[in-house]
Short mmCIF file of C-alpha atoms in Angstrom, two decimals:
data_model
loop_
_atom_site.label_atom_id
_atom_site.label_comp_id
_atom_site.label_asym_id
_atom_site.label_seq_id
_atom_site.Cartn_x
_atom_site.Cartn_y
_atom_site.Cartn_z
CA UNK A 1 2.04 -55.54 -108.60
CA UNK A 2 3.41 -58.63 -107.94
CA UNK A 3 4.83 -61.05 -110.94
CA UNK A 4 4.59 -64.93 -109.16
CA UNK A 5 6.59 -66.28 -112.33
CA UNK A 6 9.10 -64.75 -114.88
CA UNK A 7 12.20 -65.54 -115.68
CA UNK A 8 15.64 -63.60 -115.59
CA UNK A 9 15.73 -60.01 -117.82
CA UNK A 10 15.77 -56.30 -116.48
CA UNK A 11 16.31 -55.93 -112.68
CA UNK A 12 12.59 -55.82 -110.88
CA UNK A 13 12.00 -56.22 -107.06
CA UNK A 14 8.66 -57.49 -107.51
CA UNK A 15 9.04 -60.56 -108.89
CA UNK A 16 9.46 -64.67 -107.75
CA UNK A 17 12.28 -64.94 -110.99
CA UNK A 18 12.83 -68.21 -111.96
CA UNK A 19 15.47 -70.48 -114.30
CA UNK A 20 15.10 -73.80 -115.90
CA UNK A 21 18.27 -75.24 -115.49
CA UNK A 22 20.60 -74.66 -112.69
CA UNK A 23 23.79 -73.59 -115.17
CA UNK A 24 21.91 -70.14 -115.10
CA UNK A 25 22.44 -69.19 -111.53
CA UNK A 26 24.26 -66.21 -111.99
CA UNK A 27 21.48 -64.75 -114.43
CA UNK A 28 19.73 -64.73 -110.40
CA UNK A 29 22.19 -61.77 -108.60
CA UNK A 30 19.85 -58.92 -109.64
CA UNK A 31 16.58 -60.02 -108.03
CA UNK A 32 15.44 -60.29 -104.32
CA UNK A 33 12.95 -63.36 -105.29
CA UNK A 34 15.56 -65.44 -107.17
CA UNK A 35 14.08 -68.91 -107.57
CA UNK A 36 16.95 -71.75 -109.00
CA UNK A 37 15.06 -74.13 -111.30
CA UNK A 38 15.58 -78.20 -112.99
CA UNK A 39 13.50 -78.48 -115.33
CA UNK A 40 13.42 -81.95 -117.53
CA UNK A 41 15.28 -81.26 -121.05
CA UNK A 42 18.18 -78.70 -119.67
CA UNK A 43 21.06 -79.34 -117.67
CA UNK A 44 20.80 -79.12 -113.89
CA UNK A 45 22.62 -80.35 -110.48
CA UNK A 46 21.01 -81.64 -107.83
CA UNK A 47 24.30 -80.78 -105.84
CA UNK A 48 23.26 -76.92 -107.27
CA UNK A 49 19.94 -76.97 -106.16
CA UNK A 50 21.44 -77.84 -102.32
CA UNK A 51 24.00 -74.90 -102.86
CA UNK A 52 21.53 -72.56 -103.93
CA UNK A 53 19.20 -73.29 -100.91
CA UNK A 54 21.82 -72.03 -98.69
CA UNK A 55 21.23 -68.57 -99.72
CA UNK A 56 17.61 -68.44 -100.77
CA UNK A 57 14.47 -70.66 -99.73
CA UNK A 58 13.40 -70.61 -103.71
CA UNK A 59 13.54 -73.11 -105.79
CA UNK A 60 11.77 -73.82 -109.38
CA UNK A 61 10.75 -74.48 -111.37
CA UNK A 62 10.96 -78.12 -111.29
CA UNK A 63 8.48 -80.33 -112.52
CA UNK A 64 7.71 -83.20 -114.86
CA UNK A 65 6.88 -82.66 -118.79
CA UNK A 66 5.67 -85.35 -120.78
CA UNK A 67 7.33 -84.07 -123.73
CA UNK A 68 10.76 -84.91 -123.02
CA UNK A 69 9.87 -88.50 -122.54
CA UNK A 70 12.24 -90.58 -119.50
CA UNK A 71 9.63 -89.84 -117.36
CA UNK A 72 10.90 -92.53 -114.50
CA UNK A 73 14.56 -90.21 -114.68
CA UNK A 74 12.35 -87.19 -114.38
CA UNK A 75 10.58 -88.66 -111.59
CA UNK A 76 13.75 -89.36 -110.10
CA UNK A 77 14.88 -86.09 -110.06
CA UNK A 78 11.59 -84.39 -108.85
CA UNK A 79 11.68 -86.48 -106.34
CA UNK A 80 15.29 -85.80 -104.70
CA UNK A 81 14.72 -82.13 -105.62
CA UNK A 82 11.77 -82.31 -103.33
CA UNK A 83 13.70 -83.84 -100.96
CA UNK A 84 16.26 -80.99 -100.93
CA UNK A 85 13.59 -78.53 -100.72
CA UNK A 86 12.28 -80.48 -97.54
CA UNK A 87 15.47 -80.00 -95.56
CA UNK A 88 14.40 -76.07 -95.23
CA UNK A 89 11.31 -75.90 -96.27
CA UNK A 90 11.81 -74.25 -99.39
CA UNK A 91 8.90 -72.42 -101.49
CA UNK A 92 8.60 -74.75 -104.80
CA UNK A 93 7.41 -73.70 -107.89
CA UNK A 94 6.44 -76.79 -109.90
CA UNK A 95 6.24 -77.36 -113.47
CA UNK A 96 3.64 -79.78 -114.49
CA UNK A 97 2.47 -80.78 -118.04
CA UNK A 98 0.76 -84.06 -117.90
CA UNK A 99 1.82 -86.22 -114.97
CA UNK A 100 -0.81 -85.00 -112.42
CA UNK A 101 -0.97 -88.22 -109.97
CA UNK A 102 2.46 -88.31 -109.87
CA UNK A 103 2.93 -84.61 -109.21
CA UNK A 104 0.37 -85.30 -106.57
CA UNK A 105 2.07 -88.16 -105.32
CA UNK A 106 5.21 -86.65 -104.50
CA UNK A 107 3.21 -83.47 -102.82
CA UNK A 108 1.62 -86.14 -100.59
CA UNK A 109 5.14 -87.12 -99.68
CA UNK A 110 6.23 -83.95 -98.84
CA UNK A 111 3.74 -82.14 -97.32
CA UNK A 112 4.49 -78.84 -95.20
CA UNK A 113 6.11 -77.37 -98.49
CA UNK A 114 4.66 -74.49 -99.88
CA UNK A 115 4.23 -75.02 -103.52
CA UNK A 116 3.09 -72.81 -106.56
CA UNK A 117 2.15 -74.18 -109.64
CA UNK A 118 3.19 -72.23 -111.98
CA UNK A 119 0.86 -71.67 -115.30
CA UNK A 120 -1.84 -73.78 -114.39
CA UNK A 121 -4.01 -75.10 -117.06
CA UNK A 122 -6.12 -78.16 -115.30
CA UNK A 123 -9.22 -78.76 -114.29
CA UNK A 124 -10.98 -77.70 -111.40
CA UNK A 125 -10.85 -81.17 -109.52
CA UNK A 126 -6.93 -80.90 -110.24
CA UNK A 127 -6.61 -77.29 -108.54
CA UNK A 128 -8.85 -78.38 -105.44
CA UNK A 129 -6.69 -81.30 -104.96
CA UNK A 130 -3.69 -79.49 -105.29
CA UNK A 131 -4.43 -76.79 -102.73
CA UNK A 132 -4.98 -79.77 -99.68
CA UNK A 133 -1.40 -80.34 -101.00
CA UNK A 134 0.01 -76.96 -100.12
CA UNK A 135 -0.58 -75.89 -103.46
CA UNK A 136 -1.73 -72.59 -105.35
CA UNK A 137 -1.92 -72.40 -108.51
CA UNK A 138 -1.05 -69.38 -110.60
CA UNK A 139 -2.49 -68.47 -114.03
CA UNK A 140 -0.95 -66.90 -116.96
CA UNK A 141 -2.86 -65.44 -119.84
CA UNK A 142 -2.74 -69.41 -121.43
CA UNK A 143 -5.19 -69.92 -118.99
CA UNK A 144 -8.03 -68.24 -120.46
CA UNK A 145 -8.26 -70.50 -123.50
CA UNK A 146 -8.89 -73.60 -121.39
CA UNK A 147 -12.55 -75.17 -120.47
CA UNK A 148 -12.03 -74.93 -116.63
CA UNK A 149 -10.82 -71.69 -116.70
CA UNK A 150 -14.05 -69.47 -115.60
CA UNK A 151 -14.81 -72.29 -113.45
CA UNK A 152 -11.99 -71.87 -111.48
CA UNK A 153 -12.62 -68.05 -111.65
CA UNK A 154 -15.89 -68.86 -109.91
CA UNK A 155 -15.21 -71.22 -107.60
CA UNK A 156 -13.86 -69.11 -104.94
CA UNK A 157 -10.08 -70.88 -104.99
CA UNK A 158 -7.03 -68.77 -104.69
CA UNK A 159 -4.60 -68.19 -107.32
CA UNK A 160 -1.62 -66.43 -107.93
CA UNK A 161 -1.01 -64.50 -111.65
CA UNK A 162 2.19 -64.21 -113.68
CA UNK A 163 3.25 -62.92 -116.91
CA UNK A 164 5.86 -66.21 -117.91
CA UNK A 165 7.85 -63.80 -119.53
CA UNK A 166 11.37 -62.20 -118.97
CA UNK A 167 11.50 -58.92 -116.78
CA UNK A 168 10.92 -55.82 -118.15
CA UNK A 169 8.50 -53.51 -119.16
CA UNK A 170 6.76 -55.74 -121.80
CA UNK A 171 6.56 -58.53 -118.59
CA UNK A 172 4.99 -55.32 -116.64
CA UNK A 173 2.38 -54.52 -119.19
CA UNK A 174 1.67 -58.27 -119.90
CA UNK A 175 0.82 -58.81 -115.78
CA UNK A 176 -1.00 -55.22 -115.64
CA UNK A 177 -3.48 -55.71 -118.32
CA UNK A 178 -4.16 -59.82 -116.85
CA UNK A 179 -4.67 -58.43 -113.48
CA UNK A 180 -7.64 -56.53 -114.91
CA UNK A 181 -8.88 -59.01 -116.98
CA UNK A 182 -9.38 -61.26 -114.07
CA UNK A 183 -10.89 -58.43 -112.01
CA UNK A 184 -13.30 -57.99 -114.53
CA UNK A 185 -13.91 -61.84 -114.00
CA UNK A 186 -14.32 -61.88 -110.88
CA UNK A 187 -15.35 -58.26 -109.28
CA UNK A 188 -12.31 -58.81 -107.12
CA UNK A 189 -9.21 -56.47 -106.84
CA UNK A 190 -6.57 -59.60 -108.07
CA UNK A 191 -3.50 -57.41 -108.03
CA UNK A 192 -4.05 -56.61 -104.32
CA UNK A 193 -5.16 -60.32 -103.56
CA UNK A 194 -1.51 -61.50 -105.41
CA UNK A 195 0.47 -58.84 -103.52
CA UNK A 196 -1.19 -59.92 -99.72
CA UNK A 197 -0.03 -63.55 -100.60
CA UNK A 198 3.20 -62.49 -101.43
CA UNK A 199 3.61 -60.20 -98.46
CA UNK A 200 2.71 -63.22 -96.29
CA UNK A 201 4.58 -65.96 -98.12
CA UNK A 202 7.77 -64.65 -100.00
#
């Protein structure tokens, strides 16, 4: 079983572990998918970010949130994070609440990354247009409560599934009983789906 986002807690080798601000690198040393995030509203280095990718193609999650308003310094930001990514072509895990064109916008200028969108709660159209992107989204139990959700299900597009919680055996239990949920969904075995991509991409 494969966790595509949680954040730092008990040591786990099956996990992409990610931060929202840089200051919390060293939260990282215990996990072989450590993923250094930005996100808008906590304290991050760009300067960090192009440490960090010295010693581990992961970074994210970094994204733009219309709740913590300066979206054009956001933008910024995302942008030259991107950027950084670019320069070893760095798996991204984005952050995205409101702001789609210009999330898509910046994919389009950086295309050959790989990119997961982490707890994707769109539309259809949204998750179609991110894929030609280099995108895959990933779903979290949130995404069950939305209108596209058994849309998506249906539509034959790959996803990813994470728990959004710390490690642990609480994140382990949370990811276990989603992965069957969705297999009841969709007749498919989604734990062994999420573990293939990971065996080919992380």
């Amino acid at each position: 079983m494969f966790d595509s986002h949680c954040h730092p807690g008990k040591p786990t080798s099956n996990a992409l572990v990610c931060t929202a601000s840089t200051l919390d690198k060293h939260l990282l040393s215990y996990f072989p998918y450590p993923s250094l995030g930005a996100l808008p509203g906590y304290n991050s280095s760009l300067q960090d970010l192009e440490e960090w990718l010295k010693i581990s193609p992961f970074i994210g999650e970094i994204g733009l949130d219309r709740r913590f308003g300066e979206k054009e310094r956001q933008l910024s930001f995302f942008r030259e994070a991107l950027e950084v990514a670019s320069s070893v072509s760095a798996l991204v895990t984005i952050h995205q609440v409101g702001y789609t064109d210009e999330i898509l916008k910046a994919m389009d200028d950086h295309r050959g990354l790989t990119y997961i969108i982490h707890g994707f709660t769109g539309s259809l159209e949204t998750a179609k247009e991110m894929e030609k992107r280099g995108g895959i989204i990933s779903l979290s139990p949130r995404a069950e409560k939305t209108k596209s959700f058994k849309s998506i299900l249906s539509s034959g597009i790959p996803f990813l599934t994470e728990s959004d919680e710390e490690t642990g055996e609480e994140e382990e239990k949370a990811l276990s009983s989603w992965n069957r949920t969705l297999s009841l969904y969709t007749g498919r075995d989604i734990e062994a789906q999420v573990e293939e991509w990971a065996k080919d991409n992380i």
